Coordinates of C-alpha atoms in Angstrom, one line a residue:
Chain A
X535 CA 0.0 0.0 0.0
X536 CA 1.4 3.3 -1.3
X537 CA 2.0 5.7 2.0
X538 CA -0.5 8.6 2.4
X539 CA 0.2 12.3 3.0
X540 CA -1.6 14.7 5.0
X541 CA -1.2 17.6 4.0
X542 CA -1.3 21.6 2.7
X543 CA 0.4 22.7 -0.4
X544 CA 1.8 25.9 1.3
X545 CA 2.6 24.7 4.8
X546 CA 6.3 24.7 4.6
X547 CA 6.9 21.6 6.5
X548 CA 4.8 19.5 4.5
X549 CA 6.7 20.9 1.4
X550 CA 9.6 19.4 3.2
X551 CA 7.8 15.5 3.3
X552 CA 7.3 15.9 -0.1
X553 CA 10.6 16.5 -1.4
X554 CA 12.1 13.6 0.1
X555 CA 9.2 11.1 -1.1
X556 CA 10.2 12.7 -4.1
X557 CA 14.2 12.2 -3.8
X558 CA 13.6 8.8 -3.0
X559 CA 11.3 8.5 -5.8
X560 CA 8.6 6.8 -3.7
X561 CA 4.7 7.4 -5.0
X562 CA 2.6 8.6 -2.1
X563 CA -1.1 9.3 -2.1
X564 CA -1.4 13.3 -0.7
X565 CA -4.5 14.5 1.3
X566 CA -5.3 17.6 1.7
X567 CA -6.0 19.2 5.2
X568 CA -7.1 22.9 4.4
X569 CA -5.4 24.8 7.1
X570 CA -8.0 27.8 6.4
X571 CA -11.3 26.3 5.1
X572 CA -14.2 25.3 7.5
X573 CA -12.0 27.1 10.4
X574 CA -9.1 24.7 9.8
X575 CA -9.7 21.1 9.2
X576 CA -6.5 19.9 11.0
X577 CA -8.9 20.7 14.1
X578 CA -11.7 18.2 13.2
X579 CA -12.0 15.1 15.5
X580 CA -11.3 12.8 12.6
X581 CA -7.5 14.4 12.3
X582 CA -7.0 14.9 15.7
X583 CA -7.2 11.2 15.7
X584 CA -4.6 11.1 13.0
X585 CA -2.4 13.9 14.3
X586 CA -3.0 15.0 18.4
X587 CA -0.9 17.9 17.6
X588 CA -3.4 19.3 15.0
X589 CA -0.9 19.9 12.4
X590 CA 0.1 18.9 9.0
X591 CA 2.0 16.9 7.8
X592 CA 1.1 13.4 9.0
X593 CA 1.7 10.2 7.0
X594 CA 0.5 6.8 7.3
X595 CA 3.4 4.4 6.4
X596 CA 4.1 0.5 7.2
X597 CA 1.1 0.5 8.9
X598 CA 1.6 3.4 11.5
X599 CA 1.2 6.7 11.4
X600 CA 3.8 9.8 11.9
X601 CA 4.0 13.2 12.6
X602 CA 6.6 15.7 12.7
X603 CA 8.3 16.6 9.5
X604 CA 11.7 15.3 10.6
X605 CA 10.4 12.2 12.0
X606 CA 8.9 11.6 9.1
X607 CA 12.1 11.8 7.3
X608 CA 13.9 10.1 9.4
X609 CA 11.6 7.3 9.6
X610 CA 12.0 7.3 5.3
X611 CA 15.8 7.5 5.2
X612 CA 15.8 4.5 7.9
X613 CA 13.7 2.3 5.9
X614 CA 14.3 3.4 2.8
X615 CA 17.9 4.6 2.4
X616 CA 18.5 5.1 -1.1
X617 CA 19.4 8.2 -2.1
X618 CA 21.0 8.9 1.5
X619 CA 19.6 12.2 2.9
X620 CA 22.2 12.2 5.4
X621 CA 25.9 11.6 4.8
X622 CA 28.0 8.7 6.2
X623 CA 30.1 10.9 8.4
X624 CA 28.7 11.2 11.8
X625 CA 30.2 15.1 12.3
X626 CA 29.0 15.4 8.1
X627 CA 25.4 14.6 9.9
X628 CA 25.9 16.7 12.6
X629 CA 26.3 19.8 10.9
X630 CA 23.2 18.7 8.9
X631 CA 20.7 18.2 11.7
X632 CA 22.3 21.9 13.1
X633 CA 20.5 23.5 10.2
X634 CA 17.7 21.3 9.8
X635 CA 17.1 22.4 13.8
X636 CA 17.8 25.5 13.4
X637 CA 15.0 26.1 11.2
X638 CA 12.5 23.0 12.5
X639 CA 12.9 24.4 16.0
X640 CA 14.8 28.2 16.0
X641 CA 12.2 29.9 12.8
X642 CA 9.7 27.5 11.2
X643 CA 8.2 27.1 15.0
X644 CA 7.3 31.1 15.3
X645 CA 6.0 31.6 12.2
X646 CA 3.7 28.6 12.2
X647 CA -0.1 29.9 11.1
X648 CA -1.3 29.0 14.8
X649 CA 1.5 31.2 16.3
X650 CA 0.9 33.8 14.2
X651 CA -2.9 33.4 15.0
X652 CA -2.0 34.4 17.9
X653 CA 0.3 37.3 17.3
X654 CA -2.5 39.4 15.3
X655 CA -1.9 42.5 13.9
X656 CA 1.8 42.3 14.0
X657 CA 2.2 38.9 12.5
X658 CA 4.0 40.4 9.2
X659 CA 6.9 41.9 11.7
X660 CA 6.8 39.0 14.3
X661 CA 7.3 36.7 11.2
X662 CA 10.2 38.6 9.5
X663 CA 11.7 39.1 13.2
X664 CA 12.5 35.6 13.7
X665 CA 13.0 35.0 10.3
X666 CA 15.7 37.0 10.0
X667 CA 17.0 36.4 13.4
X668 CA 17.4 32.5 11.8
X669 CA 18.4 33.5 8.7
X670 CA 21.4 35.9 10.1
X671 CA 22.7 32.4 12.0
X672 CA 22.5 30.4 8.8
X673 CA 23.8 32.6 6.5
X674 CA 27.8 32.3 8.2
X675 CA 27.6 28.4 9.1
X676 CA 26.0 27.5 5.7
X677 CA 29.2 30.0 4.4
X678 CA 31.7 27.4 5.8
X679 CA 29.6 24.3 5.2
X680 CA 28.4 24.7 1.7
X681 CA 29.0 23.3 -1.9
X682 CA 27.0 23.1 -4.2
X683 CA 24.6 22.4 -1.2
X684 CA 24.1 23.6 2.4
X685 CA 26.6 20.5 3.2
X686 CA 29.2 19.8 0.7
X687 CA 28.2 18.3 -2.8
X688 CA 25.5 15.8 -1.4
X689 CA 21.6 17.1 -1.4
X690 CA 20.9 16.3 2.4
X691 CA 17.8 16.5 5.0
X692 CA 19.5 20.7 5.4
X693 CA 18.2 21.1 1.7
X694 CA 15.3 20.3 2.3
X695 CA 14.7 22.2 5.2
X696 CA 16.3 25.1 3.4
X697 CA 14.1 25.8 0.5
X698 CA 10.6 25.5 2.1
X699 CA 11.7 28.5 4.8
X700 CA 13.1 30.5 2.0
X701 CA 9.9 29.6 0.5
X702 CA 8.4 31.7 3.9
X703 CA 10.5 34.2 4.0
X704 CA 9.9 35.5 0.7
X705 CA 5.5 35.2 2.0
X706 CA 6.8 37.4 4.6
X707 CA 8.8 39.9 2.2
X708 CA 12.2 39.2 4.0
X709 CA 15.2 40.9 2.2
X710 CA 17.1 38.0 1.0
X711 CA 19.9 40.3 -0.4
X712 CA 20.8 40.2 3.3
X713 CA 21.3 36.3 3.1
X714 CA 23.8 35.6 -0.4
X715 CA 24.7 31.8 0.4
X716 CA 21.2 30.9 1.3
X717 CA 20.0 32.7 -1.7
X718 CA 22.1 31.2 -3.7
X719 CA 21.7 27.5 -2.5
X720 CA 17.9 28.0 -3.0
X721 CA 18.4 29.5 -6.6
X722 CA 20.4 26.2 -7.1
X723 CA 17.8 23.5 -5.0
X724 CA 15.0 25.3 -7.0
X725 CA 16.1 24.2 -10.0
X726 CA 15.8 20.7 -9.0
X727 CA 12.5 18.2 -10.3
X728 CA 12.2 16.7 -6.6
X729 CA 12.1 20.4 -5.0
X730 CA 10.4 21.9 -8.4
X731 CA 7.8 18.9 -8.8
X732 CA 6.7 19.2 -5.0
X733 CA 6.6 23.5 -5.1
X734 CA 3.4 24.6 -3.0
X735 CA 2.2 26.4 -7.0
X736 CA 1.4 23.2 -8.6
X737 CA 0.4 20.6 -5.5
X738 CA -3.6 18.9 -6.3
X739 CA -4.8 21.2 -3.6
X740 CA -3.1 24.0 -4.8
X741 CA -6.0 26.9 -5.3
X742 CA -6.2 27.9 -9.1
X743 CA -5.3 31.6 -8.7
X744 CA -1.9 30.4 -7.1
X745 CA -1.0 27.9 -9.8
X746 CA 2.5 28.2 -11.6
Chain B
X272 CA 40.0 15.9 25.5
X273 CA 37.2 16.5 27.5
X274 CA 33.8 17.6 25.7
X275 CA 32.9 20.8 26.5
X276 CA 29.3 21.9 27.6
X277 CA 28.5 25.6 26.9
X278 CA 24.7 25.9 29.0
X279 CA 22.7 27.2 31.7
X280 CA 21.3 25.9 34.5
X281 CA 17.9 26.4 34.2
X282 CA 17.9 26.1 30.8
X283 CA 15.6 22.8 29.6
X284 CA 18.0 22.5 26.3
X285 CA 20.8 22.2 27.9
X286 CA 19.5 19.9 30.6
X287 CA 18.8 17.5 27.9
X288 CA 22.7 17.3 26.5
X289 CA 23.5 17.0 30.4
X290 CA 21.1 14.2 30.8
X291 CA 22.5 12.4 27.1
X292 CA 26.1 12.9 28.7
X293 CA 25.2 11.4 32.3
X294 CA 23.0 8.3 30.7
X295 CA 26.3 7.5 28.6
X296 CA 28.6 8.1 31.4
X297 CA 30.5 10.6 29.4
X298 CA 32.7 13.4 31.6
X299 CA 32.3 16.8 30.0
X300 CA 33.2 19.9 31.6
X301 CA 30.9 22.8 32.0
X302 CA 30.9 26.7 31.2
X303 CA 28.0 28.7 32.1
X304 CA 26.4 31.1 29.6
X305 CA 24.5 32.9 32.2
X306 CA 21.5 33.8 30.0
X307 CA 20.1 36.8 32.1
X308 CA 23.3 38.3 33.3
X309 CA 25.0 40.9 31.8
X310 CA 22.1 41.4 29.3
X311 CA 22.5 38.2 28.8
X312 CA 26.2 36.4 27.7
X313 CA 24.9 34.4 25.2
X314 CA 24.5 38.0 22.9
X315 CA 28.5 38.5 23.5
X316 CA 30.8 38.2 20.0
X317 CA 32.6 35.3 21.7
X318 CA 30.1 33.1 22.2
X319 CA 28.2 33.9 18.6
X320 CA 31.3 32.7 17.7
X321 CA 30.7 29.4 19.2
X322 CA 26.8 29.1 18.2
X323 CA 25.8 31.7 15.6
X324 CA 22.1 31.6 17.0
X325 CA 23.3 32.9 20.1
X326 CA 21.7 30.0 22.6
X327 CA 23.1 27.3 24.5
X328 CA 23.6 24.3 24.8
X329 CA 26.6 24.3 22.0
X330 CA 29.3 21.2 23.0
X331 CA 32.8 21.2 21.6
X332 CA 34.0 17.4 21.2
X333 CA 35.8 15.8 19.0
X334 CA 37.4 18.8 17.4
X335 CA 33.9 20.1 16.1
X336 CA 32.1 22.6 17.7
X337 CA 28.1 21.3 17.6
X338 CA 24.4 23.7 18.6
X339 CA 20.7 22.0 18.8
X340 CA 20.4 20.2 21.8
X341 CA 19.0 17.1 19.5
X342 CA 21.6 17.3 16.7
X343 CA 24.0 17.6 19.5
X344 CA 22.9 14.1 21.6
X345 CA 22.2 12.3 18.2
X346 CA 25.8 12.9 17.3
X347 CA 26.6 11.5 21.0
X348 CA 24.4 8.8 19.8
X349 CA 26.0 7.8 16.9
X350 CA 29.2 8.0 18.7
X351 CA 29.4 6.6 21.6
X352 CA 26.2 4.2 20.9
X353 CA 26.2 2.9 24.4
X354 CA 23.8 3.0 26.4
X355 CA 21.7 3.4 23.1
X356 CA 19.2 6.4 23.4
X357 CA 17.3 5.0 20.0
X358 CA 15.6 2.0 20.3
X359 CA 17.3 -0.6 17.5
X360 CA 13.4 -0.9 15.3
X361 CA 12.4 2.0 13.0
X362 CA 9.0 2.5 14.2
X363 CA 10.1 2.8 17.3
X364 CA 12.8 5.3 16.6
X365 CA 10.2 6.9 14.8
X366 CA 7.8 7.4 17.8
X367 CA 10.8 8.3 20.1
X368 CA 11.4 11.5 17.4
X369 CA 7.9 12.6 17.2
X370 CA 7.8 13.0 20.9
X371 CA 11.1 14.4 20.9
X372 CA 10.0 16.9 17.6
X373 CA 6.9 18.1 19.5
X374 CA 8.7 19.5 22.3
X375 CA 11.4 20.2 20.2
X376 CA 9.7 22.3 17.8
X377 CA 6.0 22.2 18.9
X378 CA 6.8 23.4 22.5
X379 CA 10.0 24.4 23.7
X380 CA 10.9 27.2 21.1
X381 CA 7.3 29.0 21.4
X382 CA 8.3 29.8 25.8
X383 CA 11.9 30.3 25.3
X384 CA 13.3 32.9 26.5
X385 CA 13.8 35.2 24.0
X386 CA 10.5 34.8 22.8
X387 CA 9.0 35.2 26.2
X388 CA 10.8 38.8 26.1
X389 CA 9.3 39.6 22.7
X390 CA 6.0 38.7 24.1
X391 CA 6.3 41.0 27.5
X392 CA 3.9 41.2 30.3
X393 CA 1.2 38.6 29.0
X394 CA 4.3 35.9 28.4
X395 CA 3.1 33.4 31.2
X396 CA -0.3 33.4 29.8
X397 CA 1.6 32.7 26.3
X398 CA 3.8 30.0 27.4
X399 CA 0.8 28.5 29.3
X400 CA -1.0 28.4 26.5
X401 CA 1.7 26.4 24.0
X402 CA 2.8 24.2 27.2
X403 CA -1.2 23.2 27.4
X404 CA -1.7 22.9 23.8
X405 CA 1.4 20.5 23.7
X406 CA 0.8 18.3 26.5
X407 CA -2.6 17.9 25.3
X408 CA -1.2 15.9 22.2
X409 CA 1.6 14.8 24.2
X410 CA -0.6 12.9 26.8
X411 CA -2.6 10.5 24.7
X412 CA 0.2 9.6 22.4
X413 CA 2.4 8.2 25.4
X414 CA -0.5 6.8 26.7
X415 CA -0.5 4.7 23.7
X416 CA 3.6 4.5 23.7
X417 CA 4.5 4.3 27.5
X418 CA 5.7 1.3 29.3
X419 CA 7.7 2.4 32.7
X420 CA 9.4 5.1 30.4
X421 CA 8.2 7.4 26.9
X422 CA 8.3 4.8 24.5
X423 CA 8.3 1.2 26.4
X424 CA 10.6 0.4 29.3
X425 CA 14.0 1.4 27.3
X426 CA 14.9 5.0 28.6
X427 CA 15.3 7.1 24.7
X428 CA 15.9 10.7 23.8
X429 CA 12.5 10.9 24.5
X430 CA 12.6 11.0 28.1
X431 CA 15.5 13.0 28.0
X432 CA 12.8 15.9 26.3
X433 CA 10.2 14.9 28.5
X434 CA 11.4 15.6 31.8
X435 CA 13.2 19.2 31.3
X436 CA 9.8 20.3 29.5
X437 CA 8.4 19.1 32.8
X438 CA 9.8 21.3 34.8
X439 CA 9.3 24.4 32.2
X440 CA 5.7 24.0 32.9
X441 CA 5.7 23.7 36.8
X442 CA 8.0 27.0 36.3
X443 CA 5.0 28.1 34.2
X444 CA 2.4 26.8 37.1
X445 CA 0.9 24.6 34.2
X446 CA -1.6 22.1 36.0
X447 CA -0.3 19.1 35.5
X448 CA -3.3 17.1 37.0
X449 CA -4.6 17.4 33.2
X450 CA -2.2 15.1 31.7
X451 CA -1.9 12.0 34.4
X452 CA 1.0 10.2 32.0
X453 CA 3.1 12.8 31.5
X454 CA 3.1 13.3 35.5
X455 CA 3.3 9.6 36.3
X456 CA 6.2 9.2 33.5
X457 CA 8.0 12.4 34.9
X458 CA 8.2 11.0 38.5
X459 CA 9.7 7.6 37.6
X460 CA 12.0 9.1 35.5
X461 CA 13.2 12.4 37.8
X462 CA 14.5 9.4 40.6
X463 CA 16.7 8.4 37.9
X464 CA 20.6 9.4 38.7
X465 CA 21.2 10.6 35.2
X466 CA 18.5 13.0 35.8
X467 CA 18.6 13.8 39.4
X468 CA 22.1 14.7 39.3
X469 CA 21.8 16.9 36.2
X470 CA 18.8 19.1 37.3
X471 CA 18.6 22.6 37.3
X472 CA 19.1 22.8 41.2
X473 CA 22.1 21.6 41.8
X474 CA 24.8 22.9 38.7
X475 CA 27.8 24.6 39.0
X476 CA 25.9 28.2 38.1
X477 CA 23.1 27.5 40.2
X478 CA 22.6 30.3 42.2
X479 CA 22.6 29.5 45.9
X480 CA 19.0 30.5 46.6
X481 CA 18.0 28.1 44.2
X482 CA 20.3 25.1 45.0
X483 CA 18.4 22.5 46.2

């Protein structure tokens, strides 16, 4: 049975699921939750059985369920480890999961919709705040670490953390000039079918007016 | 040569390298980033030179200087395997991250303190409100999952989250009558040496009013 995804064509950490079903070119059924419609259908009973945490993504695999982007991920590149997402080199994988936390836990985190719910009026600036604040810690690490990718010349879990919150922080109007690595390892990811393929402008539940 | 621990007492992040370190039996020496002092030493040019986002934990070992509390004890992990903090079966790796990923990144970074100061005089009211909304997903997915600890009767990373978020919320007055797993899994665990002797009240930086 093909595993199923649940979730949102512009929530950036379901973006991230979907590029690495798509590196490791496995076919997946996707699900939409609208995050907006009906109030928010990640808050229904019926995916609060499927998710606790009320939040996309979710995927049913192997015959259990996951949350949690990285998990997710994890749980793909354990099972299914062809193309790796993380390098042999236990300090190589160390400096990836650094930038994959740093933006799982240090920026996507406060700019989630349900934070920003929250937040109110000042959303925009609370968004960009954090962003940048994330983005300013990147930019100098990714400096030293990078090839042709955030981690050398290998397209890791950082990658595909990477181009989902760049996807944000262009929503938000960020000035990437500030950011000339990350802007340039997103120019280069972009270009890529597994990150171009799973963009939030051409997903089924994309909304016509948004389509590439 | 020795790791080195760059933290804070009373912060939960670095408790959780502490408790990583103490469950592996692994002698690190400590250096206190006092968080509040100072405005706060973590802002200092020094230690952005050690972790560019300006937090702690950070851990020099091995030559490499590592940030992210999780990137830093999965390195540990992969390391120095013993006493494993991963259970050896996928899907049960796989649980052990979501719990870990939820406090990680659904909890943790939404009452830390920088945030908190963003947020100003409503911030226990705020971090209340995440610390509830987490636990609430938190509790019936480790009722599902728990044996004596998290995820069966093997102590994983995700104790390690667990019991440092704990004590965030009783900082926080959270009532922890709601969530009766959490509680009971917290108490078994906080006997534990590794955790007892790692707790916020008894570090080298511990103020002496707060010393238990």
């Amino acid at each position: 049975m093909q595993p199923v995804l649940y979730g949102y064509f512009r929530s950036s950490c379901s973006w991230r699921v979907r590029i690495a079903f798509a590196l490791k070119g496995i076919e997946y059924e996707q699900k939409s939750v609208n995050l907006i419609k009906d109030g928010g259908q990640q808050l229904t009973d019926q995916f609060k059985a499927i998710n606790p945490m009320q939040q996309v993504p979710a995927v049913t695999i192997d015959g259990i369920t996951l949350s949690q982007s990285l998990a997710i991920i994890q749980y793909i590149e354990e099972t299914r480890p062809e193309p790796r997402l993380l390098p042999a080199d236990p300090k190589q994988r160390g400096q990836v999961r650094i930038i994959c936390d740093i933006i799982a836990s240090g920026i996507q985190p406060l700019q989630n919709l349900y934070v920003l719910q929250k937040i109110g009026a000042d959303k925009v600036q609370w968004a960009q705040h954090f962003i940048n604040r994330g983005f300013e810690a990147l930019e100098p690490i990714l400096k030293q670490t990078a090839g042709k990718y955030c981690i050398g010349d290998e397209i890791s879990m950082a990658d595909i953390c990477l181009v989902p919150q760049v996807y944000n922080a262009e929503r938000f109007k960020v000035d990437m000039s500030q950011f000339p690595t990350i802007r340039r390892l997103n120019q280069t990811l972009i270009e890529i079918d597994a990150f171009k393929a799973t963009h939030p402008s051409c997903q089924p539940d994309t909304p016509d007016d948004l389509q590439a």
